[in-house]
Short mmCIF file of C-alpha atoms in Angstrom, two decimals:
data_model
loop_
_atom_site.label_atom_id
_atom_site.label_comp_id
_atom_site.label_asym_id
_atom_site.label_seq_id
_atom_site.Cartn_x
_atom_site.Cartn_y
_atom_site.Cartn_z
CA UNK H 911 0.00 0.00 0.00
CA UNK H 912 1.08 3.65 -0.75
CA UNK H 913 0.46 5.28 2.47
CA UNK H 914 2.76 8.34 1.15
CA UNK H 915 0.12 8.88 -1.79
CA UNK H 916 -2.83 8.63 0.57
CA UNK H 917 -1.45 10.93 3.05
CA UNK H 918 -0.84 13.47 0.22
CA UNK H 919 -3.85 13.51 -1.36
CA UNK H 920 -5.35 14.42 2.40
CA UNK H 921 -3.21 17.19 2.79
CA UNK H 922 -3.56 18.37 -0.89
CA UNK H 923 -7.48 18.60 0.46
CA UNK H 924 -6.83 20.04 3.37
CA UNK H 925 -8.26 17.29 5.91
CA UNK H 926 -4.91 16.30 6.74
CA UNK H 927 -4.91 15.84 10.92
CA UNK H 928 -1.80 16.42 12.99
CA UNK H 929 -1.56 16.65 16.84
CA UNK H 930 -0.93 19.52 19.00
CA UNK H 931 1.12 19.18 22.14
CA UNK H 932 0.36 20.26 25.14
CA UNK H 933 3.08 21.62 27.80
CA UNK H 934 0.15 22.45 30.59
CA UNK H 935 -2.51 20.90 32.47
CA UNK H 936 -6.10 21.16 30.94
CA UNK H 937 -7.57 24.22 31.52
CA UNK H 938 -8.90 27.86 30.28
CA UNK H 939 -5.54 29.17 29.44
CA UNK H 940 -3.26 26.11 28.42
CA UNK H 941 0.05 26.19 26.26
CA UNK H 942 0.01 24.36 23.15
CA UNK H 943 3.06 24.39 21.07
CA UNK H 944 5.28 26.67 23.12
CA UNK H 945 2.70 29.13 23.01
CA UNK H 946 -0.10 30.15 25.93
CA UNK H 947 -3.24 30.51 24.40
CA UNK H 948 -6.67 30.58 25.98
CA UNK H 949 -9.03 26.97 25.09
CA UNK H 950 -12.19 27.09 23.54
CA UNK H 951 -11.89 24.18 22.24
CA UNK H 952 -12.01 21.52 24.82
CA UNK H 953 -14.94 19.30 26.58
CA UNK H 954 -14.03 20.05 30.15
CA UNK H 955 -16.75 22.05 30.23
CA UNK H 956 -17.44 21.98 33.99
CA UNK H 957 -13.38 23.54 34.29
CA UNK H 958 -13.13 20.15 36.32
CA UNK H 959 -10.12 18.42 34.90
CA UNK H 960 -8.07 20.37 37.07
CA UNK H 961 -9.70 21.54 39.99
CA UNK H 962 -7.98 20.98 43.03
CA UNK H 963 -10.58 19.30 45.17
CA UNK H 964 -10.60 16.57 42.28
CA UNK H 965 -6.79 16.52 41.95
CA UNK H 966 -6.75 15.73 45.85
CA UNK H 967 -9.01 13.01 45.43
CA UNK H 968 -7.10 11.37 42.62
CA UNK H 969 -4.31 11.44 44.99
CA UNK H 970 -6.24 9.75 48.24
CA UNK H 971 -7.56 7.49 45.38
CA UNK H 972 -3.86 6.72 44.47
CA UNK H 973 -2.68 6.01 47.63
CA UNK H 974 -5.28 3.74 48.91
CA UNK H 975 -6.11 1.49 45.83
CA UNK H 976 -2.17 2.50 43.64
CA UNK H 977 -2.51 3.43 40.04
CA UNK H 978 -3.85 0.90 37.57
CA UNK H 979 -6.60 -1.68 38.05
CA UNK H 980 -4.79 -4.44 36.92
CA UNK H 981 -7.51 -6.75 35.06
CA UNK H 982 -9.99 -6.53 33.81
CA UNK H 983 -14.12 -5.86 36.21
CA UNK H 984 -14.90 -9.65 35.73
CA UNK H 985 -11.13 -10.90 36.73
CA UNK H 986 -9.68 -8.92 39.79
CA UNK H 987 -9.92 -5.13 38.55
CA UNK H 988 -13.45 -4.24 39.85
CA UNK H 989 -12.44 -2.35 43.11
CA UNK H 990 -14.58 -0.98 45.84
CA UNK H 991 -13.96 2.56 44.15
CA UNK H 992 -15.04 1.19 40.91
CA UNK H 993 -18.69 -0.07 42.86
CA UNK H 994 -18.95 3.22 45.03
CA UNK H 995 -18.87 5.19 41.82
CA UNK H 996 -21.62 2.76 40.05
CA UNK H 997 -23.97 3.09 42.74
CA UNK H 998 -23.18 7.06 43.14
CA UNK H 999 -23.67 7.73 39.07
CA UNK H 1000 -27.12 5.69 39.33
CA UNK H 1001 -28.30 7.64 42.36
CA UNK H 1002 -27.09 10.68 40.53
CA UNK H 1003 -29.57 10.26 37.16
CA UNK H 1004 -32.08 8.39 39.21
CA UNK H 1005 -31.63 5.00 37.76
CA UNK H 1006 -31.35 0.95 39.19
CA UNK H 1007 -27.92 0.87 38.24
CA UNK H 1008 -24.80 1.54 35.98
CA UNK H 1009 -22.06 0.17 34.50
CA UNK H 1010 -18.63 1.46 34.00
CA UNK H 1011 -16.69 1.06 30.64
CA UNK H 1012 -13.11 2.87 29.85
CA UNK H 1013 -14.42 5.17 27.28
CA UNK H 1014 -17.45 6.42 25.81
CA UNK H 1015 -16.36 4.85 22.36
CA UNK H 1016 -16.67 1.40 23.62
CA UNK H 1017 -19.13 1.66 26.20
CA UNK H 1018 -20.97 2.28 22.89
CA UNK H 1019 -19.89 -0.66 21.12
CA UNK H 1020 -20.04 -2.38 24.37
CA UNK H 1021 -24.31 -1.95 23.86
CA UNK H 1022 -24.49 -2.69 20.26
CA UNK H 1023 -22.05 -6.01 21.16
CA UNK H 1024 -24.37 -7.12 23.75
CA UNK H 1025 -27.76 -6.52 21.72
CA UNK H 1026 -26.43 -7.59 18.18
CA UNK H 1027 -28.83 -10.88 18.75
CA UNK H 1028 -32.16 -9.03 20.00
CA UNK H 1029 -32.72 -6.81 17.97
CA UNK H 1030 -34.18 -6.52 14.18
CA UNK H 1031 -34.24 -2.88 13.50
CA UNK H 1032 -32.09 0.15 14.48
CA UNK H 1033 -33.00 4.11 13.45
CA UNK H 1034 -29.99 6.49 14.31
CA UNK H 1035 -30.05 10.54 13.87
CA UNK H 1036 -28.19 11.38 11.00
CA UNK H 1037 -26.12 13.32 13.03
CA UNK H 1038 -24.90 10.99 15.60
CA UNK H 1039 -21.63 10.66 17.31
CA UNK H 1040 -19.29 8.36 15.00
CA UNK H 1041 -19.10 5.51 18.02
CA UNK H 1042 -22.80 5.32 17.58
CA UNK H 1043 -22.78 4.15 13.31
CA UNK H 1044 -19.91 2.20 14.33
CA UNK H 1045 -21.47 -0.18 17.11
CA UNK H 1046 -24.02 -0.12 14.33
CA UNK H 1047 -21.79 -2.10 11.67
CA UNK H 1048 -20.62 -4.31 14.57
CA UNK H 1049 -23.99 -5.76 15.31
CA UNK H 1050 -24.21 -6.34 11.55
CA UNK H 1051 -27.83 -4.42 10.86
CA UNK H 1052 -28.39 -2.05 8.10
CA UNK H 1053 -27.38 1.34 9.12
CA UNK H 1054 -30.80 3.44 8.56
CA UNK H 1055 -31.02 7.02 9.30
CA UNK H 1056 -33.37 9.84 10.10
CA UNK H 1057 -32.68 13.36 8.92
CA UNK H 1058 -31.52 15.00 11.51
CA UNK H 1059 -34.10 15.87 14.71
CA UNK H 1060 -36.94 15.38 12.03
CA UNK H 1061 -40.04 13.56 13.92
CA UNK H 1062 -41.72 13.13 10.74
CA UNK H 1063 -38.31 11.24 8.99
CA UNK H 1064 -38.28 8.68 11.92
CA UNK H 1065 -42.06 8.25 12.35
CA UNK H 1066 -41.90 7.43 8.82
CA UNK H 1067 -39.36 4.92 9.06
CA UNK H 1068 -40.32 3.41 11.91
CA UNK H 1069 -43.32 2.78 10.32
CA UNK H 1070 -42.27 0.56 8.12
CA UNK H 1071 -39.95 -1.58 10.31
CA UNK H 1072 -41.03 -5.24 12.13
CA UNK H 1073 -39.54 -6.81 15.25
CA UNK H 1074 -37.62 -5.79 17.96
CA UNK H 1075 -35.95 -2.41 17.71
CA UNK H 1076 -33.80 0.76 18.66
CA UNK H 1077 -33.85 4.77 18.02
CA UNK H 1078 -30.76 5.87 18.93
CA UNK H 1079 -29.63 9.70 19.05
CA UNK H 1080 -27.26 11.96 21.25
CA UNK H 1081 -28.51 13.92 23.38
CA UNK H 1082 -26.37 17.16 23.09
CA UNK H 1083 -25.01 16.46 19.17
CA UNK H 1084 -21.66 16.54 19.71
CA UNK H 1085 -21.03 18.89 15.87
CA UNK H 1086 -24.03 21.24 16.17
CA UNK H 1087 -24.51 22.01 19.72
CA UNK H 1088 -27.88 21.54 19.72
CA UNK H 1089 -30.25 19.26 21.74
CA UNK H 1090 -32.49 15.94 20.99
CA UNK H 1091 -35.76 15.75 21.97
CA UNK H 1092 -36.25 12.74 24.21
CA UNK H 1093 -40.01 12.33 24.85
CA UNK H 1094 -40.83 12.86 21.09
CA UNK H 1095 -38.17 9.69 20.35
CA UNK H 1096 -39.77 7.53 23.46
CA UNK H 1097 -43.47 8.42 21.81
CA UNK H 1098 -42.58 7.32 18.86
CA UNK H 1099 -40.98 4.34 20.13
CA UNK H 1100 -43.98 3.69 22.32
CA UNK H 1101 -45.61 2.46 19.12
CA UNK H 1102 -43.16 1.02 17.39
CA UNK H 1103 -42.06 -1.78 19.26
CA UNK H 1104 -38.58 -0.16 20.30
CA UNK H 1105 -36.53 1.38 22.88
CA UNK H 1106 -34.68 4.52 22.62
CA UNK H 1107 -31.03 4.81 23.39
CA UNK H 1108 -29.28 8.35 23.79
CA UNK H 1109 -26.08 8.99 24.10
CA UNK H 1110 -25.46 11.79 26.54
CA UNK H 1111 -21.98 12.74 26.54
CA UNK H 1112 -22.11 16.40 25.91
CA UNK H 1113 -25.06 17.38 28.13
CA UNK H 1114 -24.11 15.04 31.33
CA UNK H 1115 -23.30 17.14 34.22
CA UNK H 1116 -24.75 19.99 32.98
CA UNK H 1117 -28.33 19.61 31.80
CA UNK H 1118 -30.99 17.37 34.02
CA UNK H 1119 -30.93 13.96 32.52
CA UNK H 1120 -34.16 12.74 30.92
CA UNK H 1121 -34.00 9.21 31.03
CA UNK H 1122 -37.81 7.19 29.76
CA UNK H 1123 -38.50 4.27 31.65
CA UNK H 1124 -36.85 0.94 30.20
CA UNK H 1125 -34.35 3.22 27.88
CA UNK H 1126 -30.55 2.82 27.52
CA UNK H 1127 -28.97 5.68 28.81
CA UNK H 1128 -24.95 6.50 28.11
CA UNK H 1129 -22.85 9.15 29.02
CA UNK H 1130 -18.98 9.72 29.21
CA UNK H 1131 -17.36 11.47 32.71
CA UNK H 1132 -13.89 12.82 30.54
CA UNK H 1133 -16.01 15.92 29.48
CA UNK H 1134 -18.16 17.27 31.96
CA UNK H 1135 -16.84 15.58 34.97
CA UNK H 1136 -13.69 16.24 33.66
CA UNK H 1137 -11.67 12.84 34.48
CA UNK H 1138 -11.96 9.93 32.14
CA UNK H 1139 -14.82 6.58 31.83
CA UNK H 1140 -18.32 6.76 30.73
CA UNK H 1141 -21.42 4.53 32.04
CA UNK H 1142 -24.11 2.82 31.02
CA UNK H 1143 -27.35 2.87 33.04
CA UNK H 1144 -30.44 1.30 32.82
CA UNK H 1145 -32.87 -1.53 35.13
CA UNK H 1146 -31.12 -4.48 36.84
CA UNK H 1147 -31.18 -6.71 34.32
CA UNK H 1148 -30.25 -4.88 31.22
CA UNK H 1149 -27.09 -4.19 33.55
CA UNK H 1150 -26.32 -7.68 34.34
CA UNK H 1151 -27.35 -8.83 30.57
CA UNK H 1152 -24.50 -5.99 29.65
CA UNK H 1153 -22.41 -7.98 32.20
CA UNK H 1154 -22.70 -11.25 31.04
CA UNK H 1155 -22.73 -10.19 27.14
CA UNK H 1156 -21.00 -6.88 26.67
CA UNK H 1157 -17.28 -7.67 24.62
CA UNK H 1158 -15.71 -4.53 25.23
CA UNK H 1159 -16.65 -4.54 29.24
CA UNK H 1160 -15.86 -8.40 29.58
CA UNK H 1161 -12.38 -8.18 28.03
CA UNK H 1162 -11.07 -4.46 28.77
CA UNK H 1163 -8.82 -3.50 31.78
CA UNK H 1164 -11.16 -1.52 34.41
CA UNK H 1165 -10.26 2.17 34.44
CA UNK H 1166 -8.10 3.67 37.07
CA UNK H 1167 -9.38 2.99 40.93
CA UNK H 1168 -8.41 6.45 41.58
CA UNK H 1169 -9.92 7.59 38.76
CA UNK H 1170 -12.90 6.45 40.19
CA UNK H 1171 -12.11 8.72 43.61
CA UNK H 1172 -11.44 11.71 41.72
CA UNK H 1173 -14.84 11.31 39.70
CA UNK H 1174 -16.70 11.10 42.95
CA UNK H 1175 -15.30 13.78 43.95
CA UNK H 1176 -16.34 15.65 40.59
CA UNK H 1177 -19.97 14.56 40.76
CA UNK H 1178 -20.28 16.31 44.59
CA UNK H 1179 -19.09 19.66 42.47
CA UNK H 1180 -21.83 18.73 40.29
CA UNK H 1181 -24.18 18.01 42.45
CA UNK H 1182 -23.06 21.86 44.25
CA UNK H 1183 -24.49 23.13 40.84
CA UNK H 1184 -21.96 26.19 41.01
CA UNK H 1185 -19.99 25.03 37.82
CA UNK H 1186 -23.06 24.74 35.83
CA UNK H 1187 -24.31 28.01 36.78
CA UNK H 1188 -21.31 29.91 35.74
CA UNK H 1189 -21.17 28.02 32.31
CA UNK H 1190 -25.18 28.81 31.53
CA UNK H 1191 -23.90 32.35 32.51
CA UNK H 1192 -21.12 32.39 29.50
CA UNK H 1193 -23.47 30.09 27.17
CA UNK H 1194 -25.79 33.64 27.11
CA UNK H 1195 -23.15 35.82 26.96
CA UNK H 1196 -21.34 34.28 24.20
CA UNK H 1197 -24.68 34.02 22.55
CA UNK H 1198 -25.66 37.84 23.02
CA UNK H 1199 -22.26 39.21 22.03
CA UNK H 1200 -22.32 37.36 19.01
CA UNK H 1201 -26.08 38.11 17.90
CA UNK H 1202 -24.80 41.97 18.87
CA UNK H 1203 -21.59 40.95 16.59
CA UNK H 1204 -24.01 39.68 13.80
CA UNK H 1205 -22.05 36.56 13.70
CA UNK H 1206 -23.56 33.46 12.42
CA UNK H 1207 -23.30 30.88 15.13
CA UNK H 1208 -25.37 28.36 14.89
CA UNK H 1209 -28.41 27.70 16.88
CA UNK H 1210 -27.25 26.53 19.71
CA UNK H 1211 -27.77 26.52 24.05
CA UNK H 1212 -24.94 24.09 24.95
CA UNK H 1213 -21.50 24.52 25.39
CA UNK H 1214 -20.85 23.69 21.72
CA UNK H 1215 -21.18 26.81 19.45
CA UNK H 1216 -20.24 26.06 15.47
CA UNK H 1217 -19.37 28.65 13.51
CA UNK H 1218 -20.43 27.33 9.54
CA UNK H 1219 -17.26 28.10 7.66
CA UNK H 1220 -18.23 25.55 4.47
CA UNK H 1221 -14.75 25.20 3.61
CA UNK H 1222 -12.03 23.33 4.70
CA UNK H 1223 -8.94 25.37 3.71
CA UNK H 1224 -10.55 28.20 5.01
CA UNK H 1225 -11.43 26.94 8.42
CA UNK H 1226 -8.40 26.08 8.82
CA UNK H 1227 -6.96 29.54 8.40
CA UNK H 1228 -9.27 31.26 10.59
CA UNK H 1229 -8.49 28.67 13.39
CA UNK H 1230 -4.61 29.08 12.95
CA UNK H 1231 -5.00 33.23 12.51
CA UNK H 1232 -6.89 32.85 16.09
CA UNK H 1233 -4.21 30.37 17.51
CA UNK H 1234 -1.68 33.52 16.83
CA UNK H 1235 -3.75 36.27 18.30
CA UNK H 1236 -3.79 33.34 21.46
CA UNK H 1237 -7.07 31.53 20.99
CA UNK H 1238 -7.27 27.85 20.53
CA UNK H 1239 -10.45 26.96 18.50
CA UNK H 1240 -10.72 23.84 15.84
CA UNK H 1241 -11.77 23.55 12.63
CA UNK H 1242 -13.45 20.42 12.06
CA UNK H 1243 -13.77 18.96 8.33
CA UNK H 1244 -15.15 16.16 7.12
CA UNK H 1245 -15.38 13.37 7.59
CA UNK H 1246 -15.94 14.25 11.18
CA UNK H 1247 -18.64 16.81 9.56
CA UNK H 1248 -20.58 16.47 5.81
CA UNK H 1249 -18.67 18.15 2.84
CA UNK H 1250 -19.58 21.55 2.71
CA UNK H 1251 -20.41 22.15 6.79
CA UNK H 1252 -16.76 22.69 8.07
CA UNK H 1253 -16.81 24.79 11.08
CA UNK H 1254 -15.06 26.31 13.91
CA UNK H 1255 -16.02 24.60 16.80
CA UNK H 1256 -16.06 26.78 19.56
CA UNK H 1257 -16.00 25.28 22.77
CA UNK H 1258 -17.12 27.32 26.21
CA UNK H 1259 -16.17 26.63 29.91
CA UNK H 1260 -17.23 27.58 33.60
CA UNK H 1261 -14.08 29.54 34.14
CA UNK H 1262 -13.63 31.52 30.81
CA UNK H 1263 -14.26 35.24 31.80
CA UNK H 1264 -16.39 37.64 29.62
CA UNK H 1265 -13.69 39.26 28.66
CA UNK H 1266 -11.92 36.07 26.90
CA UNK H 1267 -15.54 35.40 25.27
CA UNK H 1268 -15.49 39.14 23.99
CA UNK H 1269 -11.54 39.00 22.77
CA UNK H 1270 -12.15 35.92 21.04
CA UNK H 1271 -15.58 37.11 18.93
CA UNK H 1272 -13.86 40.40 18.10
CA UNK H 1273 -10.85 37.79 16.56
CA UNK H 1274 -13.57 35.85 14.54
CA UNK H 1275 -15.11 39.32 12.99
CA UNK H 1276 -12.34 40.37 12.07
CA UNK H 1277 -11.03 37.13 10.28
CA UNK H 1278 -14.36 36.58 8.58
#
């Protein structure tokens, strides 16, 4: 194979990837590259990852249980810490129980692996997170979608489908911003024979959870929470079936034990509700400067704020001009987005000030 050609013809199209490094803990105003430039484009949106209540649990949770798990939950890796944190998370969103995986990514594939047998049908938004079409392919049914939050495209689908099946959609879409509308999906599934399955990743920890009865519920704790895992909850058997049938859980090494510590120590900040508060505050600011600034964000009440660029070159010149005025901000292309939708993805925080919002919107008028 000619990788050389491949990797060419990417850059020649300007989706070529390459990694950043970063010389700082995660935060508001991290240095990437030698420089210090202020994030907007990362998922700790809770300013978590480095608080220093959670950082002094990690330690405690380091010095009681040492740093990795060792095996896997079903050899000798599931730890007290590990259980604690289960019963916490399911407590926390009002459900029987959860189950930890090691990332969001394969506590999706994780549910597809387990269910690849009972079901017949699967509807996904068109817009869902990439981990989401690929447990898809894994359980071997057709991938079908529904335009994106269209009630009418999935009521019409759905229609025509027989057996046992699944909606599936994010809950905050992880592109766009914007949110999924949960009782509409569980009505629909009401008479369709089929049980909805959201994926909250983005809107965990900061928006109340709106779990239907006898749903699958995901979500991920290295955004929000700001450490690293995701869960799956859901009644006491769908847990256990999980247990008994789930490949990625059965043969994956458990996440840290003091992982665990620090993320129980994140959901009490949570739970304080003082995080969220200050990042609703810059959600509306950000949104009224940049209505005052005539900018075109799009329509969007979550931490995730796109900026339609429709070109991938271009994207990623306006990210790299705002990366040398000192603002970090991606460009996303496709595939990660359709052809023709690239976009600055601007991510907010609980601890960026007003001011940093302002600087950074007076940066993006200018360089559009």
């Amino acid at each position: 194979m000619d990788f050389s050609k491949k990797l060419s013809v990417l850059k020649q199209n300007h989706l070529y990837r390459s990694r950043k490094v970063s010389e700082s803990a995660q935060d508001t105003q991290i240095v990437i590259n030698g420089k210090s430039v202020v994030n907007f484009c990362s998922n700790d949106y809770l300013s978590l990852a480095n608080h220093g209540q959670v950082k002094e649990a990690l330690k405690q949770g380091v010095e009681a249980f040492g740093v990795g798990s060792g095996a896997s939950h079903l050899v000798s890796g599931h730890t007290r810490a590990h259980h604690d944190l289960e019963d916490a998370l399911a407590e926390y969103i009002g459900q029987a129980r959860t189950l930890l995986f090691s990332t969001g990514y394969s506590a999706n594939l994780g549910i597809f692996s387990a269910l690849k047998d009972e079901l017949d049908w699967i509807l996904q938004d068109k817009l869902n997170h990439a981990s989401l079409i690929d447990g898809n392919q894994l359980s071997g049914l057709p991938l079908r979608r529904y335009l994106h939050n269209d009630m009418a495209s999935l009521k019409k689908k759905a229609s025509k489908q027989s057996g046992q099946g699944m909606i599936v959609a994010d809950s905050v879409f992880s592109m766009d911003g914007d949110r999924a509308n949960i009782d509409d999906l569980q009505k629909i599934a009401n008479f369709s024979n089929a049980i909805v399955m959201q994926d909250d990743a983005h809107g965990f920890g900061i928006f109340e959870p709106n779990i239907p009865k006898n749903s699958i519920y995901m979500a991920t704790l290295g955004k929000a929470a700001g450490t690293m895992g995701a869960f799956v909850a859901g009644n006491d058997d769908f847990i256990e079936f999980l247990i008994q049938k789930s490949r990625p859980y059965i043969y994956t090494t458990a996440i840290s034990p003091a992982i665990c510590v620090a993320t129980l120590k994140s959901l009490d900040l949570i739970k304080q509700g003082e995080q969220q508060a200050k990042l609703l505050t810059n959600i509306d600011f950000f949104r009224n400067f940049s209505n005052a600034l005539d900018l075109p964000i799009s329509n969007s009440h979550s931490a995730i704020q796109p900026l339609i660029i429709g070109d991938s070159e271009k994207a990623l010149k306006i990210s790299q001009s705002l990366f040398e005025q000192g603002f970090y901000v991606g460009a996303i292309r496709p595939p990660t987005v359709p052809k023709g939708t690239e976009r600055l993805r601007i991510t907010l925080n609980a601890n960026h000030t007003q001011s940093q919002i302002e600087q950074l919107l007076m940066c993006i008028k200018n360089a559009l």
